Amino acid sequence: MTNLQQLKQWIRESKSAVFFGGAGVSTESGIPDFRSVDGLYSQTFDYPPETIISHSFYERKPEYFFRFYREKMLPLGFAPNVTHQVLARLEQEGHLAAVVTQNIDGLHQKAGSKAVYELHGSVLRNYCVKCGKFHRAEVVRDAKSVPLCECGGIIKPDVVLYEEPLDERTVEGAVSAIRKADLLIVGGTSLTVYPAAGLLHYYRGDRLVLINRDETPYDSYANLVFHEKLGDIFSQL
Ligand code: CNA
């Protein structure tokens, strides 16, 4: 049996699979990831990207933070690709229990997935830090400098910055789904950003599948490994 046939069989047999993904899920929609050769971390900025998208930098230099955020991190106007679409279909068919994602682009929901745990938040949710009012992402995109609410407070994207904790309820939901999973498919993530990557340790089964173009530190733990593009695999599922 080929690896692909094995994966298809495991999906057919599964009733509570979980997909755990990262930026590589959306590169085929046209959104660059962080750590590929053509990713954000290969470009040169005045400060390292990890510094710019940290909470202390956001506090210290909000103008610079928002300029970078608008230009490099606000993926508006992109469409889901075949991987998002097939994952939504597998949920509908009763095979997939949840998607756990490190992405902030909202494309899984746009494709129709319902159970989505967004570990790092979403650019589609933005709140005034003073009065709590919700603002659409376009307000942040169209602001000339730091986006401000009518009340004068800063509008902060609901995106988890470095130095900020993950949302507890989201982590609990993700951990619970992974614990109960009879199949865990991990894809499009370098598995180097913690605590997100550590959630894999909650999986107890023996059907761990890794689909990633580059090698990851978890390759040797997986029961099946594909070093291929997600779209090439998911278009066959
Ligand atoms: P990463 O560290 O950039 O790793 C991405 C991985 O995906 C790499 O190992 C690539 O080899 C792999 N990859 C890229 N394209 C494909 C493809 N088509 N098929 C298979 N594999 C592919 O990204 P992580 O998600 O691991 O890092 C976590 C960060 C990145 C999170 O905090 C995200 O919020 C953040 N991020 C999100 C987005 C988004 O929302 N679309 C975009 C860029 C970065």
CSV table of C-alpha atoms and ligand atoms in Angstrom, one decimal, residues 21-28 31-36 40 72-73 75 102-107 120 159-160 162 187-193 211-216 228-231, ligand 1:
chain,number,residue,atom,x,y,z
A,21,GLY,CA,-1.8,23.4,10.6
A,22,GLY,CA,0.3,26.4,10.0
A,23,ALA,CA,1.2,29.1,7.5
A,24,GLY,CA,2.0,26.4,4.8
A,25,VAL,CA,-1.7,25.7,4.5
A,26,SER,CA,-2.3,29.2,3.1
A,27,THR,CA,0.8,29.6,0.9
A,28,GLU,CA,-1.1,28.1,-2.0
A,31,ILE,CA,-0.1,34.3,1.5
A,32,PRO,CA,3.6,33.9,2.2
A,33,ASP,CA,4.7,31.9,5.3
A,34,PHE,CA,7.4,32.9,7.8
A,35,ARG,CA,10.2,30.4,7.4
A,36,SER,CA,10.4,29.2,3.8
A,40,LEU,CA,8.9,36.8,5.7
A,72,LYS,CA,3.1,42.1,6.0
A,73,MET,CA,0.5,40.4,8.2
A,75,PRO,CA,-4.0,38.9,4.5
A,102,GLN,CA,-1.7,28.7,14.0
A,103,ASN,CA,-3.0,30.9,11.1
A,104,ILE,CA,-4.6,34.2,11.5
A,105,ASP,CA,-6.2,34.6,8.1
A,106,GLY,CA,-9.7,33.1,8.7
A,107,LEU,CA,-9.5,31.0,5.5
A,120,HIS,CA,-2.9,32.7,17.4
A,159,VAL,CA,-3.7,38.3,17.1
A,160,VAL,CA,-1.4,36.7,19.7
A,162,TYR,CA,5.2,37.2,20.9
A,187,GLY,CA,0.5,20.1,7.8
A,188,GLY,CA,2.2,23.2,6.6
A,189,THR,CA,4.0,24.1,9.8
A,190,SER,CA,7.7,24.2,10.7
A,191,LEU,CA,6.6,23.1,14.3
A,192,THR,CA,9.1,25.5,15.8
A,193,VAL,CA,6.7,28.0,17.4
A,211,ILE,CA,2.6,16.7,5.5
A,212,ASN,CA,5.2,19.4,5.1
A,213,ARG,CA,7.4,20.6,2.2
A,214,ASP,CA,10.4,20.9,4.5
A,215,GLU,CA,11.6,18.6,7.2
A,216,THR,CA,10.4,19.2,10.8
A,228,GLU,CA,5.2,17.4,-0.5
A,229,LYS,CA,2.9,20.3,-1.1
A,230,LEU,CA,-0.4,20.1,0.8
A,231,GLY,CA,-2.4,20.9,-2.4
B,1,CNA,P1,6.3,28.6,9.3
B,1,CNA,O1,7.3,28.6,10.4
B,1,CNA,O2,6.5,29.7,8.3
B,1,CNA,O3,6.4,27.2,8.5
B,1,CNA,C1,5.6,27.0,7.4
B,1,CNA,C2,6.0,25.6,6.9
B,1,CNA,O4,5.1,25.2,5.9
B,1,CNA,C3,7.4,25.4,6.4
B,1,CNA,O5,8.0,24.3,7.1
B,1,CNA,C4,7.2,25.1,4.9
B,1,CNA,O6,8.1,24.1,4.4
B,1,CNA,C5,5.8,24.5,4.9
B,1,CNA,N1,5.0,24.8,3.6
B,1,CNA,C6,4.9,26.0,3.0
B,1,CNA,N2,4.1,25.9,2.0
B,1,CNA,C7,3.7,24.6,1.9
B,1,CNA,C8,2.8,23.8,1.1
B,1,CNA,N3,2.2,24.4,0.1
B,1,CNA,N4,2.7,22.5,1.4
B,1,CNA,C9,3.3,21.9,2.4
B,1,CNA,N5,4.1,22.6,3.2
B,1,CNA,C10,4.3,23.9,3.0
B,1,CNA,O7,4.8,28.7,9.8
B,1,CNA,P2,4.2,28.1,11.1
B,1,CNA,O8,2.7,28.2,11.0
B,1,CNA,O9,4.8,26.8,11.5
B,1,CNA,O10,4.7,29.2,12.2
B,1,CNA,C11,3.8,29.7,13.0
B,1,CNA,C12,3.5,31.2,12.8
B,1,CNA,C13,3.4,31.6,11.4
B,1,CNA,C14,2.1,31.4,13.4
B,1,CNA,O11,2.2,32.2,14.4
B,1,CNA,C15,1.3,32.0,12.3
B,1,CNA,O12,0.4,32.9,12.8
B,1,CNA,C16,2.3,32.7,11.4
B,1,CNA,N6,1.8,33.0,10.0
B,1,CNA,C17,0.5,32.8,9.6
B,1,CNA,C18,0.1,33.1,8.3
B,1,CNA,C19,-1.3,33.0,8.0
B,1,CNA,O13,-2.2,33.2,8.8
B,1,CNA,N7,-1.6,32.6,6.7
B,1,CNA,C20,1.1,33.5,7.4
B,1,CNA,C21,2.4,33.7,7.8
B,1,CNA,C22,2.7,33.4,9.1
